[in-house]
Coordinates of C-alpha atoms and ligand atoms in Angstrom, one line a residue:
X1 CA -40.2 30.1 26.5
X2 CA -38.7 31.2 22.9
X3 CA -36.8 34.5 23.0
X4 CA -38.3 37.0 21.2
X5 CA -36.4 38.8 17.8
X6 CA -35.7 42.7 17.6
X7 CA -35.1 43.1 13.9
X8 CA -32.3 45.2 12.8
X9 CA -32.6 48.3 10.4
X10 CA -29.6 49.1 9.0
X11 CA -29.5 52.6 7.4
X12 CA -25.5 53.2 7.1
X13 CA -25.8 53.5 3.4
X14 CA -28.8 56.1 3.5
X15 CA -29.1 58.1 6.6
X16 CA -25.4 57.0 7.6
X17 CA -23.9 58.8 4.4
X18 CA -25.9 62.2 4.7
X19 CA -23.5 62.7 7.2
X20 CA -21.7 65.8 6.6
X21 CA -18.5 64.8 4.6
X22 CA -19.0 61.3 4.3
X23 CA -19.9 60.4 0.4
X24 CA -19.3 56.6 -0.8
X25 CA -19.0 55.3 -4.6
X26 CA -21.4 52.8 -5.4
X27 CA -18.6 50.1 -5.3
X28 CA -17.8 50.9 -1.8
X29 CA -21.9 51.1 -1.1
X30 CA -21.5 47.5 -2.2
X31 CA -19.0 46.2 -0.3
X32 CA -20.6 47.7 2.6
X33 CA -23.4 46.3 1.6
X34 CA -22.2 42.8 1.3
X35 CA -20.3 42.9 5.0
X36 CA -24.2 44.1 6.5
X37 CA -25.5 40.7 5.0
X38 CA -22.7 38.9 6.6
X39 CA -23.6 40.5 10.0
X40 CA -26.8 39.5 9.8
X41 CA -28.9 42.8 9.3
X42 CA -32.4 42.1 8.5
X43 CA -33.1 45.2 6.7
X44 CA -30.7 47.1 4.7
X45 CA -31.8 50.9 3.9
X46 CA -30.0 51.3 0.4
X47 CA -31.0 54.7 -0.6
X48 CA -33.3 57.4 -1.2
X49 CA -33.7 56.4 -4.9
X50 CA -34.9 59.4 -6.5
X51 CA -33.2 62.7 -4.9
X52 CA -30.2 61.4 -7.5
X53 CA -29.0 58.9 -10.4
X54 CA -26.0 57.7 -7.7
X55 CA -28.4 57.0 -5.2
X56 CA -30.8 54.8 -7.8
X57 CA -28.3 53.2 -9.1
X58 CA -26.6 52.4 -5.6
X59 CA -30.1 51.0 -4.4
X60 CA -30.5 48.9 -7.4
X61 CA -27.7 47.2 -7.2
X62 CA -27.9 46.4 -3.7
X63 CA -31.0 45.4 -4.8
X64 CA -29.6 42.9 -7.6
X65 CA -26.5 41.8 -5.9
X66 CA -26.9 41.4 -2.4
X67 CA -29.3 38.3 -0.8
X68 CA -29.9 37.3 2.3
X69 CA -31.7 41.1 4.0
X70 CA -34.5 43.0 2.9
X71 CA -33.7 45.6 0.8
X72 CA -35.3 48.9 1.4
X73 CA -35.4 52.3 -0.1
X74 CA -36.6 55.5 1.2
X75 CA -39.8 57.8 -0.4
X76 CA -41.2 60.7 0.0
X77 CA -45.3 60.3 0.5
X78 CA -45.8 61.2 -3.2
X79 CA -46.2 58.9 -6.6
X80 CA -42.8 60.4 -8.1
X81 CA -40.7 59.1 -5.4
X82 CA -42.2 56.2 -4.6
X83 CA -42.4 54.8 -8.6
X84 CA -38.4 55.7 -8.5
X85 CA -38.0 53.5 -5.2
X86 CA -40.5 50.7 -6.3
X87 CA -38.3 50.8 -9.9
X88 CA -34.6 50.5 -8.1
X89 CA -36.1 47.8 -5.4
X90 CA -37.5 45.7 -8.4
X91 CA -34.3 43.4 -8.4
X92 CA -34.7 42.1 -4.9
X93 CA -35.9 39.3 -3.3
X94 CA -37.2 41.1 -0.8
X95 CA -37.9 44.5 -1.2
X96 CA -39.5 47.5 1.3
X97 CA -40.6 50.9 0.5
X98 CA -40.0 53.4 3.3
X99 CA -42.3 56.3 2.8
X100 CA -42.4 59.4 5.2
X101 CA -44.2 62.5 5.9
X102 CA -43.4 64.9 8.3
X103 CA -46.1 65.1 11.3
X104 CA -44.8 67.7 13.8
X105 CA -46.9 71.2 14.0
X106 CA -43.2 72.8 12.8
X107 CA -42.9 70.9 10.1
X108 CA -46.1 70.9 8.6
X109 CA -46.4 74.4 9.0
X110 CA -43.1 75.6 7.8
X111 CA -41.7 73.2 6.0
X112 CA -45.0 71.6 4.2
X113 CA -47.3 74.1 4.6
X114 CA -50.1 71.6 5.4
X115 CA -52.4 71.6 7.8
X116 CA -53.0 68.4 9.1
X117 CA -55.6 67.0 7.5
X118 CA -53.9 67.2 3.8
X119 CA -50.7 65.2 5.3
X120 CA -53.2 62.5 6.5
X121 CA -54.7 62.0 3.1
X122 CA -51.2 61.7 1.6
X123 CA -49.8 59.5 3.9
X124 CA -53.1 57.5 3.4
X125 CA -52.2 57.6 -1.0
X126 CA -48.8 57.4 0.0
X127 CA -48.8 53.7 1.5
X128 CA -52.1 52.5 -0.6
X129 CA -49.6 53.2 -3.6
X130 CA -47.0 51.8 -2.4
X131 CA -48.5 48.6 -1.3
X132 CA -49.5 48.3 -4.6
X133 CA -45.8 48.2 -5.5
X134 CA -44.3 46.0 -3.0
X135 CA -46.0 43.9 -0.3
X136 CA -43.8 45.6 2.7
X137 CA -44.3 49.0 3.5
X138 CA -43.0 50.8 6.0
X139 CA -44.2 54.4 7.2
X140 CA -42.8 57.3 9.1
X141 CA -44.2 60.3 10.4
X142 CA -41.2 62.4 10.4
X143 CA -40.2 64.2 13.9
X144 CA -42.6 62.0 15.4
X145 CA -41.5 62.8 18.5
X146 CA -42.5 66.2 18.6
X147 CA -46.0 65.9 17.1
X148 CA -49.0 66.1 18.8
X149 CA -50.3 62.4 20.2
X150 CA -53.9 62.5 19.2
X151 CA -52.7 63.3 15.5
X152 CA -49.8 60.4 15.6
X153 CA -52.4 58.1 16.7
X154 CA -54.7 59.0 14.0
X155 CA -52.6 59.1 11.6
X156 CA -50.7 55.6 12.2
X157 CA -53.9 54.1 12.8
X158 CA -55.0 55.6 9.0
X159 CA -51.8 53.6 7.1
X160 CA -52.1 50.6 8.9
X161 CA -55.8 50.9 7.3
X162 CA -54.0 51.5 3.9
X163 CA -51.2 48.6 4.3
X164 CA -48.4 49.8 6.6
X165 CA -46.9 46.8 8.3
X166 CA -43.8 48.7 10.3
X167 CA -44.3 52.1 11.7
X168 CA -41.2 53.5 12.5
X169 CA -41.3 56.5 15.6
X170 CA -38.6 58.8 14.1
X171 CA -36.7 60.7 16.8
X172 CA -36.0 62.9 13.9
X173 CA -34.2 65.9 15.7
X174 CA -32.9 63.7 18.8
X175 CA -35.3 65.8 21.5
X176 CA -36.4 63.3 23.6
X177 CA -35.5 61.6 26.5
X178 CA -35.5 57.6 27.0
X179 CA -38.3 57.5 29.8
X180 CA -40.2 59.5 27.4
X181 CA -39.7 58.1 24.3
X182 CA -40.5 54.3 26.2
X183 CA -44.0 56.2 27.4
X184 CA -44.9 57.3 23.9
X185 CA -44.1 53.5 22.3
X186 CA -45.9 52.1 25.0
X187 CA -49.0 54.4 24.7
X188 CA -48.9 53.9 20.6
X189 CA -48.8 50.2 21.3
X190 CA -52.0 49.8 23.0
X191 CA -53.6 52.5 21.7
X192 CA -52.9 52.7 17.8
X193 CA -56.1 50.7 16.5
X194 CA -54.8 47.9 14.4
X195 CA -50.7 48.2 15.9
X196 CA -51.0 44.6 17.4
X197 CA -50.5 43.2 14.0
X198 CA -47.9 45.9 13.4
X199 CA -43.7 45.8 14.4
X200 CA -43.0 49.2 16.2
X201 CA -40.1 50.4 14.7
X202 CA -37.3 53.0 16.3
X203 CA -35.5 55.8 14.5
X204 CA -33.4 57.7 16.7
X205 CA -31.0 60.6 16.9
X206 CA -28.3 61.5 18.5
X207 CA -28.5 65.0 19.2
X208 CA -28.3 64.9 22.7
X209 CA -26.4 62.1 23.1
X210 CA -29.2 59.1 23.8
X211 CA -29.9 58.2 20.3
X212 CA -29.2 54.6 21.7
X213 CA -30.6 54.6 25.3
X214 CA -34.1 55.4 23.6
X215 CA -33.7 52.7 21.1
X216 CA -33.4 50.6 23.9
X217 CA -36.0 52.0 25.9
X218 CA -38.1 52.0 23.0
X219 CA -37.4 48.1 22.7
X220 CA -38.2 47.6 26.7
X221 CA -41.7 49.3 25.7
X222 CA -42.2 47.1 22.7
X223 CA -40.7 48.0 19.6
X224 CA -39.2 45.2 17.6
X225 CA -37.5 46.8 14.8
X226 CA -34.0 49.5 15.7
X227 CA -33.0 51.3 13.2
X228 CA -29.5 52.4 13.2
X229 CA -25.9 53.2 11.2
X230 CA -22.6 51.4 12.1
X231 CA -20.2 53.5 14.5
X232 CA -23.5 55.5 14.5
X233 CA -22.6 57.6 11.3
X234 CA -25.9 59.9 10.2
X235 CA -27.1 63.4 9.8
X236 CA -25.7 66.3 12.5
X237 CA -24.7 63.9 15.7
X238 CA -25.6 60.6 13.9
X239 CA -28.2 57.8 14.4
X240 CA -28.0 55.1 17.0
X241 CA -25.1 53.0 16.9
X242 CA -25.7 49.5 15.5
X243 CA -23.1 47.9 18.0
X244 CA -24.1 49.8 20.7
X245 CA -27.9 48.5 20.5
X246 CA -27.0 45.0 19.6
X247 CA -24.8 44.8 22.4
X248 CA -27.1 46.4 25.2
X249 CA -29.9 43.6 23.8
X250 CA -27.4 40.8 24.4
X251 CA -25.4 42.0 27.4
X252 CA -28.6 42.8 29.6
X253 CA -31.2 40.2 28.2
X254 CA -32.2 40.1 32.0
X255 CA -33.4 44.0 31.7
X256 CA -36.0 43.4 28.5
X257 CA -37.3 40.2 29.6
X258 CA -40.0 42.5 31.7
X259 CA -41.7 42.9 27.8
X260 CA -40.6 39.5 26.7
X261 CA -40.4 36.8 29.5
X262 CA -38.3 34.7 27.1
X263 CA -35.8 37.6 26.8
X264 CA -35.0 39.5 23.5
X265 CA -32.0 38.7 20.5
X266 CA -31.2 39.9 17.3
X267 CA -30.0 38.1 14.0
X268 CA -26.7 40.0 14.4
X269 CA -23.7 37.7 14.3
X270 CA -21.9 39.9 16.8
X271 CA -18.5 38.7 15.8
X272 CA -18.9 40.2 12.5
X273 CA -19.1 43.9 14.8
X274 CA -16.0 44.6 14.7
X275 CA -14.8 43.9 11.0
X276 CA -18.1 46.3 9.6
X277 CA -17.3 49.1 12.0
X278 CA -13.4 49.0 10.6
X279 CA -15.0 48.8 7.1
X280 CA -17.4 51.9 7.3
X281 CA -14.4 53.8 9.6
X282 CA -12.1 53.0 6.3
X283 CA -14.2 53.9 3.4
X284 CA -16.1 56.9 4.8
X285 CA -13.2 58.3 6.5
X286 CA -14.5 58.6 9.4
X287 CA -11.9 57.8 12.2
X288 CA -13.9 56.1 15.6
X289 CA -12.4 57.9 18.6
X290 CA -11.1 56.0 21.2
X291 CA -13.4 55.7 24.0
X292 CA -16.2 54.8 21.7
X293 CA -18.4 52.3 22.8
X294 CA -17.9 48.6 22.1
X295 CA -16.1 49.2 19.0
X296 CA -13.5 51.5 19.8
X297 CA -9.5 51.6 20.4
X298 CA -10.0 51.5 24.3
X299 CA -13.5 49.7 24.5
X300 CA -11.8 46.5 26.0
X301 CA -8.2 47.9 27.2
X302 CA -7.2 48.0 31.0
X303 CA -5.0 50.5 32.3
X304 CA -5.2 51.5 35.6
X305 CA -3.4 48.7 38.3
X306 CA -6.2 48.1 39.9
X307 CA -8.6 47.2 37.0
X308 CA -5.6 45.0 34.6
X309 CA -4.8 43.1 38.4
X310 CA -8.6 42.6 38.4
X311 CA -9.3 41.3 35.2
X312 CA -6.2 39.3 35.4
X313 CA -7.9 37.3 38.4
X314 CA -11.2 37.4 36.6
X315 CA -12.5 39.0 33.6
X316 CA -15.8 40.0 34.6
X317 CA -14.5 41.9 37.4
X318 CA -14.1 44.7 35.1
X319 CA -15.6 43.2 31.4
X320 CA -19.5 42.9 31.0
X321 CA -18.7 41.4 27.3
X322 CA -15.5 39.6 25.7
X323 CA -13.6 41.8 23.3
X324 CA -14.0 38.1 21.1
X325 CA -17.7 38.6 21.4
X326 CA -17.5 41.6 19.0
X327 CA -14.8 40.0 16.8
X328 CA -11.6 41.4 18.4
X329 CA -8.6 39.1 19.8
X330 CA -9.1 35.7 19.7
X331 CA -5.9 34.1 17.8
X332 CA -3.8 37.2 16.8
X333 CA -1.5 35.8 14.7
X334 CA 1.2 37.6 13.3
X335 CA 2.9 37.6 9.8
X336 CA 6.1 38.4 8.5
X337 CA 8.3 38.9 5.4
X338 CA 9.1 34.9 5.6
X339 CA 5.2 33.7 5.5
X340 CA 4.6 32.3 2.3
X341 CA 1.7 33.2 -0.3
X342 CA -0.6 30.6 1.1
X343 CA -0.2 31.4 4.7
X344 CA -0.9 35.0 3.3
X345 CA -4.5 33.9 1.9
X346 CA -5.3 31.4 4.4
X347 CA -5.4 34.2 7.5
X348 CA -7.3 36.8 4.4
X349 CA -9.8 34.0 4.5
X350 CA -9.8 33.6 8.5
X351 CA -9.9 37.8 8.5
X352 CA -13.2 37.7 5.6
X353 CA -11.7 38.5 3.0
X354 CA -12.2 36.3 -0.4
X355 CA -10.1 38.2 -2.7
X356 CA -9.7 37.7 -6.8
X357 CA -6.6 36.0 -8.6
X358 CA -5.0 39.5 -9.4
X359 CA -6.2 40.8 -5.8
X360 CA -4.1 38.6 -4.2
X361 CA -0.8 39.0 -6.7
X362 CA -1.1 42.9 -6.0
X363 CA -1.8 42.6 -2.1
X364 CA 0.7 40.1 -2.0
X365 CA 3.4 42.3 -2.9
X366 CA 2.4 45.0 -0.7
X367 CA 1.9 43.1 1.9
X368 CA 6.0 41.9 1.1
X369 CA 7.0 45.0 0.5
X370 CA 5.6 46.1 4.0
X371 CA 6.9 43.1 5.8
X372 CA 10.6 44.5 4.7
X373 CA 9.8 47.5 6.5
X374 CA 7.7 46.0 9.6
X375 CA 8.6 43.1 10.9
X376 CA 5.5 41.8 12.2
X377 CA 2.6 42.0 10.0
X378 CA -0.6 42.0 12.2
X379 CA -4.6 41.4 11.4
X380 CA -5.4 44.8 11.8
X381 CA -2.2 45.7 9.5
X382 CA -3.4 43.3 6.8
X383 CA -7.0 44.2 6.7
X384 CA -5.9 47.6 5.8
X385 CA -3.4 46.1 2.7
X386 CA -6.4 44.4 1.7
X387 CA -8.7 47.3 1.8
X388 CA -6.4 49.5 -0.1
X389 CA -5.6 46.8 -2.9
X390 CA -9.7 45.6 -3.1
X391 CA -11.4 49.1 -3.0
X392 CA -8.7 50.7 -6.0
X393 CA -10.0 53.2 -8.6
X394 CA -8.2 53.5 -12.1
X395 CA -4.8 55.6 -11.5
X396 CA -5.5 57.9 -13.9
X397 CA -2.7 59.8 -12.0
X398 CA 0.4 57.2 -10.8
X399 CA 2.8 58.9 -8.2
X400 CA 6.1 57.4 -8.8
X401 CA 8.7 59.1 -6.7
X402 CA 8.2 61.3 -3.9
X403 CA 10.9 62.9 -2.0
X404 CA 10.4 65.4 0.5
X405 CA 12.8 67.2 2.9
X406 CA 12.0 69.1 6.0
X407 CA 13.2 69.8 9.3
X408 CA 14.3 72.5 12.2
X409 CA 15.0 75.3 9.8
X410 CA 14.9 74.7 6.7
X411 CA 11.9 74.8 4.1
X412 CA 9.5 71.9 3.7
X413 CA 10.0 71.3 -0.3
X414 CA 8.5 68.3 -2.0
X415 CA 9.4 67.1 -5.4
X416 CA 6.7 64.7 -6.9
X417 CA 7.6 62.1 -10.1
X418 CA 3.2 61.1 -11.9
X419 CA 2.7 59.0 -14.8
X420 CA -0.8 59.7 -16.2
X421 CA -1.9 58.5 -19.4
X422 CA 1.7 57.7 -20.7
X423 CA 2.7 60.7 -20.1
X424 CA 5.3 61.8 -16.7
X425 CA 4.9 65.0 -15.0
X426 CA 7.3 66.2 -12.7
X427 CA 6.9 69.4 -9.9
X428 CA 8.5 70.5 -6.9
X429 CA 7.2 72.8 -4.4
X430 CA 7.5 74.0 -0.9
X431 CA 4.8 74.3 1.6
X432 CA 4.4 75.0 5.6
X433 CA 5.1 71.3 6.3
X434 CA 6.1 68.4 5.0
X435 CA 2.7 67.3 4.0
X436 CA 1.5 71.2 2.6
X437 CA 4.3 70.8 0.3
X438 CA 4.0 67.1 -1.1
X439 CA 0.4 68.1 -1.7
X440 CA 1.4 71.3 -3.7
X441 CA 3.7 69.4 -5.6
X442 CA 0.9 67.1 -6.6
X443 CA -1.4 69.7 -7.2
X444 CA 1.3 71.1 -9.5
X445 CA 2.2 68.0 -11.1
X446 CA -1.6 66.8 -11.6
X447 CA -3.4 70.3 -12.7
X448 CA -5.8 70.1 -10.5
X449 CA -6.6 71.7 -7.1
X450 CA -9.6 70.5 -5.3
X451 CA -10.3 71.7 -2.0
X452 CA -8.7 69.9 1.1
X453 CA -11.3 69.5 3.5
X454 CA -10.2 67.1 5.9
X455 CA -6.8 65.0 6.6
X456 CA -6.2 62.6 9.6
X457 CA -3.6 59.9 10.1
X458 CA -3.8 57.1 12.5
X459 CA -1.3 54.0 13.5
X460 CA -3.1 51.1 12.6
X461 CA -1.6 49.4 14.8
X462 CA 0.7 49.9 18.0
X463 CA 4.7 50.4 17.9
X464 CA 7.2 52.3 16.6
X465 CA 7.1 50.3 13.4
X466 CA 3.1 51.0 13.0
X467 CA 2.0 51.1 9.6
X468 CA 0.1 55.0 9.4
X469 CA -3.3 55.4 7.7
X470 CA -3.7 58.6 5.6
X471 CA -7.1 59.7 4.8
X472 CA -8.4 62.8 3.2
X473 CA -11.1 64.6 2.5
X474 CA -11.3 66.8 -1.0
X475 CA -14.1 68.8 -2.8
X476 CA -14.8 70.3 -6.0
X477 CA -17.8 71.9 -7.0
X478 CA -19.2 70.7 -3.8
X479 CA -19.0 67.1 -4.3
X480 CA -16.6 65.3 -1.8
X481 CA -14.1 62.5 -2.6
X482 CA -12.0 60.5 0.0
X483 CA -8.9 58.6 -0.5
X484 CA -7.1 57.1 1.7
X485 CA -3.1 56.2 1.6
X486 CA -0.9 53.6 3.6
X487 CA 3.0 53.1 4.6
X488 CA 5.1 52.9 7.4
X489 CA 5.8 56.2 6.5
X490 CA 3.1 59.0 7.2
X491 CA 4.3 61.5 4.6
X492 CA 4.0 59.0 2.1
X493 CA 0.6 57.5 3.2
X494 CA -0.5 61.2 3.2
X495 CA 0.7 61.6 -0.5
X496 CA -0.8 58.3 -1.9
X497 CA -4.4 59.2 0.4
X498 CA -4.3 62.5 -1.7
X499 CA -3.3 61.1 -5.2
X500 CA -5.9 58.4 -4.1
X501 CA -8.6 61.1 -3.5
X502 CA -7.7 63.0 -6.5
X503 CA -7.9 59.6 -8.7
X504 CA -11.7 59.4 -7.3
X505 CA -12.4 62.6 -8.2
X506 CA -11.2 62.2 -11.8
X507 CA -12.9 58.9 -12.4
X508 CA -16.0 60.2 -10.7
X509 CA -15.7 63.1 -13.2
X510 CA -15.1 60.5 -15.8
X511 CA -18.2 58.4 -15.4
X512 CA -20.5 62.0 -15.3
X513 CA -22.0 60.3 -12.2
X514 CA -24.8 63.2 -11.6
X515 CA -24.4 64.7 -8.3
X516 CA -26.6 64.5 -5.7
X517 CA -29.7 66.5 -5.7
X518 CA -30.3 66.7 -1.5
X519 CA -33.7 66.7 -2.0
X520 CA -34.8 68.2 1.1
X521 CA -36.3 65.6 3.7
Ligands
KIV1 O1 -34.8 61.1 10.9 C1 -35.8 60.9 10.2 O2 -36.9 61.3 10.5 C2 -35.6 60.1 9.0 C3 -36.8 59.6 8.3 C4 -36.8 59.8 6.9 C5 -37.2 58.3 8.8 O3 -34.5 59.8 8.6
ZN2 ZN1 -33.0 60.0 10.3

């Protein structure tokens, strides 16, 4: 008996970056991008096309560049957004439109002020147009989950009339709970007229906490499409977690097989977990706390006695999946100042990375210069050279010199050397810490003082030697801009993650990318 495929939805780059604070350039969209082909999404949710220029330009180049996944972008159920949506998709192979319309008694009341039978009709136009744009459409009736039955059925049964092949059951406000949410997709499975033909699609939140445990009830009942974000980024609490669902599909095959006899899988090529969720952590800023599921720091460490003596005796005393299933461990192999430039590339290539003639010369020489300070160079260590070297912006401002002195006593002061355009400005400033006061100094030396939102540094690796991860958070004029900064030492990473941030900000400015609208879902 043939096991049965749950397609994966990825929407990282659309619901994923309306979470609050993260906010990607289209060239780190991309990359992301790129890394969910190589996971093996099946659908990739680029954007919401028309609520900005960013967003339209993001999808349509996902649309043009990236192969392999269909490419979807969001619309509202009216012509406007769907003709912006149908226009950004037109590059792809394979292209969706994802209208919506909100179903709930709240919503329409409130928010649409429809009554019921005018959202009907424009959910009806809504898909009929769309289909005449694209061959797969997908429809949602937003907070699905708290709308009335007899309407849902209705009204799901009415776009599969007009062309809807997935209907996605949005959990849009993360109310329910997974016994109930299994109960509803069982109950719209047999009796949606027409659903049969149809994949049953989940949208969950995680407002409560079980934004994955009713994706995966939701697949026990019959859906075959998850939607999801990777580390489970997305609005308020976040969406389900990509890794999380994946993993529950391949770990417990044995508890889905009461739907599917032949048992469940995805297209995910679950090695590829880990790399995408360091990705997304890196270039949204978005640090994964320890005891996070599957892809966190702890996921696969043992500490107490009794559990490390276990495993040590056998693995699945204590391990329901190998951290090599997701990616992690395997052959760690460590680098130092003596490996040559070959060995360098080879283990970039082993770790995914194909990088450009001048890519390599720069992240060459930081990876040297870090192997003087650090003598052991490890994967985790190098994917984090690469990142900062691949994912540069133009230094419009270049810090030079930085020295900083602080201690029991005395005055944090910070004097800063920056070379922009030519020209070198100097400053020096003092501050409550070590960090307050490198950052006036740049400020200062720069001219410019956005807002610091958010600043976190993490080891990215274990040891007094670590090498520390800077990342920051700025805003001006309510658009957000993060940078990121590493060395061995913090106060430095912290400078260069600001500068960095600053540098985004600037070239962001410089390109008059229009900001985003948040049209309101
Ligand atoms: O949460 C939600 O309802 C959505 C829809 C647009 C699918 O994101
Ligand atoms: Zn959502």
């Amino acid at each position: 008996m043939s096991e049965e495929k749950v397609l994966i939805f990825d929407t990282t780059l659309r619901d994923g970056e309306q979470s609050p604070g993260a906010s990607l350039s289209i060239a780190e969209k991309l990359d992301i991008a790129r890394q969910l082909a190589v996971l093996g999404v099946d659908i990739i949710e680029a954007g919401f096309p028309v609520s900005s220029q960013v967003q339209f330009e993001a999808t349509r180049l996902v649309a043009e560049q990236i192969e392999g996944p269909v490419i979807a972008g969001l619309a509202r159920a009216n012509k406007g957004d769907i003709e912006s949506a149908a226009k950004a998709l037109a590059p792809a192979k394979k292209k969706r439109i994802h209208t919506f319309i909100a179903t709930s008694p709240v919503h329409m009341e409130h928010k649409l002020k429809r009554k019921p039978g005018e959202v009907l009709k424009m959910a009806v136009e809504a898909v009929k147009f769309a289909k005449s744009c694209v061959d797969d459409v997908e429809f949602s009736p937003e907070d699905a989950c708290r709308s009335e039955m007899p309407f849902l059925i209705e009204i799901l049964a009415a776009v599969i009339e007009a062309g809807a092949t997935t209907l996605n059951i949005p959990d849009t406000v993360g109310y329910v709970m997974p016994y109930e949410y299994g109960r509803m997709i069982a109950q719209l499975k047999s009796d949606v007229p027409g659903m049969e033909n149809c994949i049953i699609s989940t949208h969950c939140h995680n407002d409560l906490g079980m934004a994955v445990a009713n994706s995966l009830a939701a697949v026990r009942n019959g859906a075959r499409q998850v939607e999801c974000t990777v580390n489970g980024l997305g609005e308020r609490a976040g969406n389900a977690a990509l890794e999380e669902v994946v993993m529950g599909i391949r770990t417990r095959p044995d508890f889905f097989a009461i739907q599917s006899p032949g048992g469940l899988t995805t297209n995910i090529r679950t090695t590829e977990i880990y790399r995408t969720s360091q990705l997304v952590s890196q270039l949204t800023g978005f640090v994964i706390q320890p005891n996070k599921a599957v892809v966190g720091a702890n996921a696969f460490a043992h500490e107490a006695g009794v559990h490390v003596d276990g495993v040590l005796k056998e693995r699945t005393t204590y391990e329901i999946m190998t951290p090599e299933s997701i990616g992690l461990g395997g052959s760690r192999m460590v680098l130092g100042r003596h490996t040559g430039r070959h060995g360098f590339v080879d283990r970039c290539r082993q770790l995914g990375f194909t990088l450009k003639e001048e890519e390599i010369e720069h992240a060459y020489q930081r990876f040297l210069d870090i192997a003087d300070k650090k003598k052991e160079v490890f994967d985790e260590d190098l994917a984090a050279i690469v990142n900062e070297e691949i994912h540069v912006v133009e230094h419009i401002f270049d810090l030079q010199y930085l020295h900083v002195a602080s201690g029991t006593g005395t005055l944090p002061t910070a004097s800063v050397r920056i070379v922009t355009q030519g020209e070198t400005k100097q400053a020096a400033a003092c501050g409550d810490g070590p960090v307050d006061a490198a950052y006036e100094a740049i400020r200062e030396a720069t001219g410019l003082s956005p807002k610091l939102e958010n600043y976190t540094i993490r080891a990215v690796t274990g040891g007094k030697e670590a090498l520390g991860e800077a990342t920051v958070r700025i805003s001006e004029d309510g658009r957000k801009f993060i940078g990121r900064g590493i060395s061995t030492d913090i106060i430095e990473a912290s400078a260069k993650a600001y500068v960095d941030a600053i540098n985004r900000m600037v070239s962001a400015k410089k390109q008059s990318e229009e900001p985003d609208l948040k049209v309101e879902l």
